């Protein structure tokens, strides 16, 4: 039976995907940048239904990103399996550098990681030849005779047990001439070695190209149809397609996962969810891949999540910024408790807990008690760009302020509610009607009501979502929604997320 490819495959903030198949099981990993836990792991047995089963980095010391500024952090992992061991190799920019993590169970626990000292590059790949020699292939630079540094794909042999680099970097391929040859992956298919790379930058020019050789060390010759996958200069609903990784699908055909974006608006210029994971299939013609375009095929059922905070530990989808959730939250008496420690959402270490926005049409709600502090619900891209609904207790009741915080600019809207716990809501609705230049691309609506009295709901603000999108915000992440505290202790109950791609 032909495998159905749902797109997005892994929705929401899930860029730079890599995948490995072990028997009938698929394990997929994506970048996480400044968030902890980091490096989420997704699992499937049919390539159609996916579940997050854990994260590689559950401990802050595995990454070393406490003071890493946006947009650095955990970039472009590769996941592989060799001799019963799972390997993840990744660059932590501003943190520990190039690190190899290992585990026998991809759901965890993962090792503390071994640093490859002296590897100067990003987007590392890990592959073994038939003799067991391990190769790390990565994106770096070559110094030319004129002193110019040319971006290229380089390679070294490594001892994966010690992290020792065993030889000098060798140039493998500089791509087809498009900018930023990166995200290399090396595969052996029969007697031929293939080098898959991304080119064109991760913006609209993003593309996938390929070269082949008789040895993992080259020399590599580029394919005749490079780049063999790109959405550039098309009106496809999925743009920026690139950063591919190959895998055998359950039906025996070859699949390729890529990152991509779903832009909205009159000129398809704004992507609220950032870079997501998509997939396509390809055929081999004369020893070269021919890829099908990446098509939009969202799962028909809604995506829902509810957390009543009754479990002793938070599930693997919750994240905090540069700290683990356990460092900023507590779960007590069926409630989530956030106690501020001096930083606002504009700081590097906000008291915040969030989940990825995974659908274009979405709503999130949570009960908030600000009798002992100040806090609320935020839609976050990074510390400089976020939309918030914040509450504080006054002599008159609960004062609400909605904020659009964008690169140092701020606009506010205010409302009042009676004293007591309140329900905060955010509704995110893409504008799919006919556009004029002044129409909002997406409506982000904040509202609130006294707990137990939905009829008394007040709309605090309706904000155009285009300013909180990947093309506007200078980071590589996506939207993360959740509760926060900026002063004192705030208690939260009953978080709910509901979304569709309709």
Coordinates of C-alpha atoms in Angstrom, one line a residue:
X1 CA 0.0 0.0 0.0
X2 CA 1.3 3.4 -0.9
X3 CA 2.3 5.5 2.1
X4 CA 0.2 8.6 2.6
X5 CA 2.4 11.7 3.2
X6 CA 0.6 14.2 5.4
X7 CA 2.0 17.7 5.2
X8 CA 3.0 19.3 7.4
X9 CA 4.6 16.1 8.7
X10 CA 5.6 17.6 12.0
X11 CA 3.7 21.0 12.3
X12 CA 4.8 24.2 14.0
X13 CA 8.2 25.3 15.2
X14 CA 10.1 22.1 14.0
X15 CA 12.9 23.2 11.6
X16 CA 16.0 21.5 10.2
X17 CA 14.6 17.9 10.4
X18 CA 16.6 14.7 10.3
X19 CA 15.3 11.2 10.3
X20 CA 16.5 7.6 10.8
X21 CA 14.7 4.3 10.2
X22 CA 15.4 1.4 12.5
X23 CA 13.4 -1.7 11.5
X24 CA 9.8 -0.5 11.3
X25 CA 10.4 2.5 13.5
X26 CA 11.1 6.1 12.4
X27 CA 12.7 8.6 14.6
X28 CA 12.8 12.3 13.6
X29 CA 14.6 15.2 15.3
X30 CA 14.4 19.0 14.8
X31 CA 16.2 22.1 16.0
X32 CA 15.3 23.9 19.3
X33 CA 17.6 26.9 19.5
X34 CA 17.1 28.7 22.9
X35 CA 14.5 26.3 24.4
X36 CA 14.8 23.5 27.0
X37 CA 14.3 20.7 26.9
X38 CA 16.0 20.7 23.6
X39 CA 16.1 18.6 20.4
X40 CA 12.6 17.0 20.4
X41 CA 12.4 13.4 19.2
X42 CA 9.3 12.2 17.2
X43 CA 8.4 8.6 16.5
X44 CA 6.3 6.8 14.0
X45 CA 5.8 3.2 12.8
X46 CA 3.9 4.1 9.6
X47 CA 5.3 7.6 8.6
X48 CA 1.7 8.9 8.9
X49 CA 1.0 9.2 12.6
X50 CA 3.7 10.9 14.7
X51 CA 4.2 11.3 18.5
X52 CA 6.8 13.2 20.4
X53 CA 8.4 10.6 22.7
X54 CA 11.0 12.8 24.4
X55 CA 13.9 15.2 24.0
X56 CA 17.6 14.7 23.8
X57 CA 18.6 17.5 26.1
X58 CA 16.7 17.3 29.3
X59 CA 19.5 18.9 31.4
X60 CA 20.7 22.4 31.0
X61 CA 24.4 21.3 31.1
X62 CA 23.9 19.2 28.0
X63 CA 23.6 22.4 25.9
X64 CA 25.2 25.3 27.8
X65 CA 22.9 27.9 26.3
X66 CA 22.1 29.9 29.5
X67 CA 23.5 33.1 28.1
X68 CA 23.2 32.4 24.4
X69 CA 21.5 35.3 22.6
X70 CA 18.9 35.0 19.9
X71 CA 19.2 33.6 17.2
X72 CA 21.9 31.3 18.4
X73 CA 21.6 28.0 20.3
X74 CA 20.8 24.5 19.1
X75 CA 21.1 24.3 15.3
X76 CA 20.4 21.5 12.7
X77 CA 20.9 18.1 14.4
X78 CA 21.4 14.8 12.5
X79 CA 20.1 11.5 14.0
X80 CA 21.6 8.2 13.0
X81 CA 21.8 4.6 14.3
X82 CA 24.8 2.3 14.3
X83 CA 25.5 -1.0 16.1
X84 CA 22.5 -0.7 18.4
X85 CA 23.3 2.9 19.4
X86 CA 21.4 6.1 18.4
X87 CA 23.6 9.1 17.7
X88 CA 22.7 12.8 17.5
X89 CA 25.3 15.2 16.3
X90 CA 24.5 18.9 16.5
X91 CA 26.0 22.4 16.6
X92 CA 25.2 24.5 19.7
X93 CA 26.2 28.0 18.5
X94 CA 27.3 30.1 21.5
X95 CA 27.1 27.0 23.7
X96 CA 29.2 23.8 23.7
X97 CA 30.0 23.7 20.0
X98 CA 29.7 20.5 18.0
X99 CA 28.4 17.7 20.3
X100 CA 27.6 14.0 19.8
X101 CA 24.9 12.6 22.1
X102 CA 24.2 8.9 22.4
X103 CA 21.4 6.7 23.7
X104 CA 20.2 3.1 23.3
X105 CA 16.6 4.3 23.5
X106 CA 15.8 7.5 21.6
X107 CA 13.1 8.3 24.1
X108 CA 16.0 8.8 26.6
X109 CA 18.1 9.1 28.7
X110 CA 20.7 10.6 26.4
X111 CA 24.3 11.0 27.3
X112 CA 25.8 14.3 28.5
X113 CA 27.5 14.6 25.1
X114 CA 31.0 14.6 23.7
X115 CA 32.4 17.8 22.2
X116 CA 34.3 17.6 18.9
X117 CA 37.0 20.1 19.8
X118 CA 38.2 22.1 16.9
X119 CA 35.4 21.5 14.5
X120 CA 34.6 24.9 13.0
X121 CA 31.3 24.7 11.2
X122 CA 27.6 24.0 11.4
X123 CA 25.0 21.4 10.4
X124 CA 27.1 18.3 11.1
X125 CA 26.2 14.9 9.6
X126 CA 27.5 11.5 10.9
X127 CA 28.0 8.5 8.6
X128 CA 30.0 5.2 8.7
X129 CA 31.6 3.3 5.9
X130 CA 31.7 -0.5 5.6
X131 CA 34.9 -0.6 7.7
X132 CA 33.3 1.3 10.6
X133 CA 35.1 4.5 9.9
X134 CA 33.0 7.5 11.1
X135 CA 32.8 10.6 9.0
X136 CA 31.5 14.0 10.1
X137 CA 30.5 16.1 7.1
X138 CA 29.6 19.7 7.8
X139 CA 29.2 23.2 6.4
X140 CA 32.2 25.4 6.8
X141 CA 34.5 27.7 4.9
X142 CA 37.5 27.3 2.6
X143 CA 40.2 30.0 2.5
X144 CA 41.0 30.8 -1.1
X145 CA 44.3 32.2 -2.4
X146 CA 42.8 35.8 -2.6
X147 CA 41.9 35.6 1.1
X148 CA 38.2 35.1 0.5
X149 CA 36.4 32.6 2.6
X150 CA 34.2 30.4 0.4
X151 CA 31.3 28.5 2.1
X152 CA 31.7 24.9 1.3
X153 CA 30.9 21.4 2.6
X154 CA 33.8 19.9 4.5
X155 CA 34.6 16.5 6.1
X156 CA 36.7 14.9 8.8
X157 CA 37.1 11.4 10.2
X158 CA 36.3 11.2 13.9
X159 CA 36.5 8.8 16.8
X160 CA 32.9 9.0 18.1
X161 CA 33.8 7.5 21.4
X162 CA 36.3 10.2 22.4
X163 CA 35.3 13.0 20.1
X164 CA 38.8 13.1 18.6
X165 CA 39.1 14.5 15.1
X166 CA 41.4 12.2 13.2
X167 CA 42.5 14.2 10.2
X168 CA 42.5 17.6 8.6
X169 CA 39.3 18.9 7.1
X170 CA 38.9 18.1 3.4
X171 CA 36.7 19.9 0.9
X172 CA 34.0 17.7 -0.5
X173 CA 31.8 20.1 -2.6
X174 CA 30.9 23.7 -2.8
X175 CA 27.5 23.1 -4.4
X176 CA 26.1 24.6 -7.6
X177 CA 27.0 28.2 -6.8
X178 CA 23.9 29.1 -4.8
X179 CA 24.6 30.8 -1.4
X180 CA 25.2 28.8 1.8
X181 CA 25.9 25.2 0.9
X182 CA 24.9 23.6 4.1
X183 CA 22.9 20.8 5.9
X184 CA 24.9 18.0 4.3
X185 CA 23.9 14.4 4.6
X186 CA 26.0 11.5 3.4
X187 CA 24.5 8.1 2.2
X188 CA 25.7 4.9 0.7
X189 CA 23.4 3.4 -2.0
X190 CA 24.9 0.3 -3.5
X191 CA 28.5 1.1 -4.4
X192 CA 27.8 4.9 -4.7
X193 CA 28.0 7.6 -2.1
X194 CA 25.6 10.5 -2.3
X195 CA 26.0 13.9 -0.7
X196 CA 22.7 15.8 -0.2
X197 CA 22.9 19.5 0.7
X198 CA 20.8 22.6 1.1
X199 CA 21.6 25.7 -0.9
X200 CA 20.1 29.2 -1.5
X201 CA 19.7 30.1 2.2
X202 CA 16.7 29.1 4.3
X203 CA 14.5 31.9 2.8
X204 CA 12.5 31.7 -0.4
X205 CA 15.5 30.6 -2.5
X206 CA 16.0 27.5 -0.4
X207 CA 16.7 24.3 -2.4
X208 CA 18.1 20.8 -2.2
X209 CA 21.0 19.6 -4.4
X210 CA 22.9 16.4 -4.7
X211 CA 26.3 15.0 -5.7
X212 CA 27.8 11.5 -5.9
X213 CA 31.1 9.7 -5.7
X214 CA 32.5 6.2 -5.4
X215 CA 34.0 7.0 -2.0
X216 CA 32.7 8.9 1.0
X217 CA 35.7 11.2 0.6
X218 CA 34.9 12.1 -3.0
X219 CA 35.5 13.5 -5.4
X220 CA 31.9 14.4 -5.7
X221 CA 30.1 15.3 -9.0
X222 CA 26.9 17.3 -8.9
X223 CA 23.7 16.0 -10.3
X224 CA 22.4 17.1 -13.8
X225 CA 19.2 18.6 -12.5
X226 CA 20.4 20.5 -9.4
X227 CA 18.8 21.9 -7.4
X228 CA 16.4 19.0 -7.8
X229 CA 13.9 20.4 -5.2
X230 CA 12.9 24.0 -4.6
X231 CA 9.7 26.1 -4.4
X232 CA 11.5 29.3 -5.4
X233 CA 9.6 31.4 -7.9
X234 CA 6.5 29.3 -7.6
X235 CA 3.1 29.9 -6.0
X236 CA 3.1 26.7 -4.0
X237 CA 1.5 26.9 -0.6
X238 CA 4.7 25.5 1.0
X239 CA 7.7 27.7 0.4
X240 CA 11.4 27.7 1.6
X241 CA 11.6 23.9 1.0
X242 CA 15.1 22.6 1.7
X243 CA 17.4 21.0 4.4
X244 CA 16.5 17.5 3.2
X245 CA 17.2 14.1 4.7
X246 CA 16.4 10.8 2.9
X247 CA 14.7 7.7 4.3
X248 CA 13.0 4.6 3.0
X249 CA 9.2 4.8 3.3
X250 CA 7.1 1.9 4.5
X251 CA 6.0 1.2 0.9
X252 CA 9.6 0.7 -0.1
X253 CA 9.9 4.0 -2.0
X254 CA 12.4 6.8 -1.1
X255 CA 11.1 9.7 0.9
X256 CA 12.7 13.0 1.8
X257 CA 11.9 15.2 4.8
X258 CA 12.5 18.9 4.4
X259 CA 11.8 22.1 6.3
X260 CA 9.3 24.5 4.7
X261 CA 7.0 27.4 5.6
X262 CA 3.3 28.1 5.0
X263 CA 3.1 31.9 4.2
X264 CA -0.1 33.9 4.3
X265 CA -1.2 37.2 2.9
X266 CA -1.8 39.0 -0.3
X267 CA 1.7 38.3 -1.5
X268 CA 2.2 35.1 0.6
X269 CA 4.8 37.0 2.6
X270 CA 4.2 36.1 6.2
X271 CA 4.6 32.7 7.9
X272 CA 3.2 32.7 11.5
X273 CA 4.4 29.2 12.4
X274 CA 8.0 29.6 11.1
X275 CA 9.8 26.6 9.7
X276 CA 8.0 23.3 9.9
X277 CA 8.8 19.7 8.8
X278 CA 7.3 18.5 5.5
X279 CA 8.0 15.4 3.4
X280 CA 7.9 14.3 -0.2
X281 CA 8.9 11.2 -2.2
X282 CA 11.3 10.8 -5.0
X283 CA 12.3 8.3 -7.7
X284 CA 15.7 7.3 -8.9
X285 CA 16.4 7.9 -12.6
X286 CA 19.8 6.9 -14.0
X287 CA 21.2 7.0 -10.5
X288 CA 19.9 10.4 -9.6
X289 CA 16.9 11.5 -7.5
X290 CA 13.8 13.1 -9.1
X291 CA 11.7 14.7 -6.4
X292 CA 7.9 15.3 -6.4
X293 CA 7.0 18.9 -5.3
X294 CA 6.2 19.3 -1.6
X295 CA 2.4 19.4 -1.5
X296 CA 0.1 20.6 1.3
X297 CA -1.9 17.7 2.8
X298 CA -2.8 18.4 6.4
X299 CA -4.2 15.8 8.6
X300 CA -8.0 16.2 8.6
X301 CA -8.6 15.8 12.4
X302 CA -8.0 18.8 14.7
X303 CA -5.0 19.0 16.9
X304 CA -5.9 19.3 20.6
X305 CA -4.1 19.3 23.9
X306 CA -5.2 19.8 27.5
X307 CA -3.2 19.8 30.7
X308 CA -4.9 19.9 34.1
X309 CA -1.4 19.8 35.8
X310 CA -2.3 16.8 37.9
X311 CA 0.8 14.8 36.8
X312 CA 3.9 15.0 38.9
X313 CA 6.0 16.0 35.9
X314 CA 5.2 18.0 32.8
X315 CA 4.9 16.2 29.5
X316 CA 7.7 16.4 26.9
X317 CA 6.0 19.2 24.8
X318 CA 6.4 21.9 27.4
X319 CA 9.5 24.2 27.1
X320 CA 11.2 27.0 28.9
X321 CA 13.7 29.6 27.7
X322 CA 17.4 28.8 28.3
X323 CA 16.3 27.0 31.5
X324 CA 14.5 23.7 32.0
X325 CA 10.8 23.8 33.0
X326 CA 11.7 22.5 36.4
X327 CA 13.8 25.6 37.0
X328 CA 11.0 28.0 36.4
X329 CA 7.8 26.1 37.4
X330 CA 6.3 24.0 40.1
X331 CA 3.2 21.7 39.9
X332 CA 1.2 21.9 43.1
X333 CA -2.4 20.8 43.9
X334 CA -3.5 20.5 40.3
X335 CA -2.0 23.8 39.4
X336 CA 1.0 25.2 37.7
X337 CA 2.9 27.8 39.8
X338 CA 5.2 30.3 38.3
X339 CA 7.2 32.6 40.6
X340 CA 9.0 35.5 38.9
X341 CA 12.7 36.0 39.6
X342 CA 13.3 39.5 38.3
X343 CA 13.0 39.2 34.5
X344 CA 10.3 40.1 32.2
X345 CA 9.4 38.5 28.8
X346 CA 12.0 40.9 27.3
X347 CA 14.8 39.2 29.2
X348 CA 16.9 36.2 28.3
X349 CA 15.5 34.2 31.2
X350 CA 11.7 34.8 31.5
X351 CA 9.6 32.9 33.9
X352 CA 7.7 31.3 31.1
X353 CA 6.4 27.9 30.0
X354 CA 5.2 27.3 26.5
X355 CA 4.1 24.9 23.7
X356 CA 4.5 25.1 20.0
X357 CA 1.7 26.6 18.0
X358 CA 1.1 23.7 15.5
X359 CA -1.9 24.9 13.5
X360 CA -2.7 28.1 11.6
X361 CA -6.1 28.3 13.1
X362 CA -5.8 27.9 16.8
X363 CA -7.1 28.9 20.3
X364 CA -5.5 28.5 23.7
X365 CA -7.0 29.2 27.1
X366 CA -5.8 29.0 30.7
X367 CA -7.2 29.9 34.2
X368 CA -5.1 32.5 35.9
X369 CA -4.9 33.6 39.5
X370 CA -2.9 36.8 40.0
X371 CA -3.9 37.4 43.6
X372 CA -0.2 37.0 44.6
X373 CA 1.5 38.4 41.4
X374 CA 1.4 39.5 37.8
X375 CA 1.4 37.4 34.8
X376 CA -0.6 36.0 31.9
X377 CA -0.6 34.3 28.5
X378 CA 1.8 35.0 25.7
X379 CA 2.5 34.2 22.1
X380 CA 6.3 34.3 21.8
X381 CA 8.8 34.3 19.0
X382 CA 11.7 35.6 21.1
X383 CA 12.5 38.0 23.8
X384 CA 12.1 41.0 21.5
X385 CA 8.9 39.9 19.7
X386 CA 5.8 38.6 21.5
X387 CA 2.1 39.3 22.0
X388 CA 0.9 39.1 25.6
X389 CA -2.2 39.3 27.8
X390 CA -1.2 40.2 31.3
X391 CA -3.2 40.6 34.5
X392 CA -2.6 42.2 37.9
X393 CA -4.7 42.7 40.9
X394 CA -5.8 46.2 41.9
X395 CA -8.1 47.7 44.4
X396 CA -10.8 47.7 41.7
X397 CA -10.4 44.1 40.6
X398 CA -8.2 42.6 37.9
X399 CA -6.5 45.0 35.5
X400 CA -5.8 43.5 32.0
X401 CA -3.3 44.8 29.5
X402 CA -2.6 43.3 26.1
X403 CA 0.7 44.1 24.5
X404 CA 2.3 43.8 21.1
X405 CA 6.0 43.9 21.7
X406 CA 8.0 44.1 18.5
X407 CA 11.7 44.9 18.2
X408 CA 11.6 47.6 20.9
X409 CA 8.2 49.0 19.8
X410 CA 5.2 48.5 22.0
X411 CA 1.4 49.1 21.8
X412 CA -1.0 48.4 24.7
X413 CA -4.8 47.9 25.2
X414 CA -6.5 47.8 28.6
X415 CA -9.6 46.3 30.2
X416 CA -11.0 45.5 33.7
X417 CA -12.6 42.5 35.3
X418 CA -13.9 41.8 38.8
X419 CA -11.4 40.4 41.4
X420 CA -10.8 36.7 41.4
X421 CA -9.4 34.0 39.0
X422 CA -9.9 34.6 35.3
X423 CA -9.9 32.7 32.1
X424 CA -7.5 34.1 29.5
X425 CA -8.0 33.2 25.8
X426 CA -6.0 33.8 22.6
X427 CA -7.6 33.0 19.2
X428 CA -5.4 32.9 16.1
X429 CA -7.3 33.1 12.8
X430 CA -5.7 33.4 9.4
X431 CA -7.4 35.8 7.0
X432 CA -8.4 33.5 4.1
X433 CA -10.8 36.0 2.4
X434 CA -10.0 38.4 -0.4
X435 CA -7.2 40.8 0.6
X436 CA -6.6 44.5 0.2
X437 CA -3.3 45.9 1.4
X438 CA -4.7 47.1 4.7
X439 CA -6.3 43.8 5.7
X440 CA -4.8 41.9 8.5
X441 CA -3.0 38.7 7.4
X442 CA -4.1 37.0 10.6
X443 CA -6.1 38.1 13.6
X444 CA -4.7 37.4 17.1
X445 CA -7.5 38.1 19.5
X446 CA -7.0 38.3 23.3
X447 CA -10.0 38.0 25.6
X448 CA -10.7 37.2 29.2
X449 CA -13.6 36.4 31.6
X450 CA -14.1 35.8 35.2
X451 CA -13.7 32.0 35.9
X452 CA -17.0 30.3 35.5
X453 CA -18.7 33.2 33.8
X454 CA -18.0 33.0 30.1
X455 CA -20.9 35.3 29.3
X456 CA -18.8 38.2 30.9
X457 CA -16.0 37.7 28.4
X458 CA -14.3 41.0 27.3
X459 CA -12.2 41.3 24.2
X460 CA -9.0 43.2 25.2
X461 CA -7.2 43.4 21.8
X462 CA -7.2 42.2 18.2
X463 CA -3.7 42.4 16.7
X464 CA -2.5 41.7 13.1
X465 CA -0.4 38.6 13.3
X466 CA 1.9 39.5 10.4
X467 CA 4.3 41.2 12.7
X468 CA 4.8 38.0 14.6
X469 CA 5.9 35.9 11.7
X470 CA 9.2 34.3 10.4
X471 CA 9.7 37.0 7.8
X472 CA 9.6 39.8 10.3
X473 CA 11.2 38.4 13.4
X474 CA 15.0 37.9 13.1
X475 CA 15.2 34.5 14.7
X476 CA 14.9 30.9 13.4
X477 CA 12.2 29.7 15.7
X478 CA 8.4 29.8 15.6
X479 CA 5.5 30.6 17.8
X480 CA 5.4 29.2 21.3
X481 CA 2.3 29.8 23.5
X482 CA 2.0 29.6 27.2
X483 CA 1.8 31.2 30.7
X484 CA 4.3 33.5 32.3
X485 CA 4.9 35.5 35.5
X486 CA 6.7 38.9 35.7
X487 CA 6.1 39.6 39.4
X488 CA 5.3 37.5 42.5
X489 CA 3.7 34.1 42.2
X490 CA 1.0 33.4 39.6
X491 CA -1.1 30.2 39.7
X492 CA -2.4 28.6 36.5
X493 CA -4.9 25.8 35.9
X494 CA -6.4 23.9 32.9
X495 CA -4.4 24.9 29.8
X496 CA -6.2 23.9 26.6
X497 CA -5.1 24.2 22.9
X498 CA -7.4 23.5 20.0
X499 CA -6.4 23.9 16.4
X500 CA -7.1 23.0 12.8
X501 CA -5.4 23.7 9.5
X502 CA -8.7 24.5 7.8

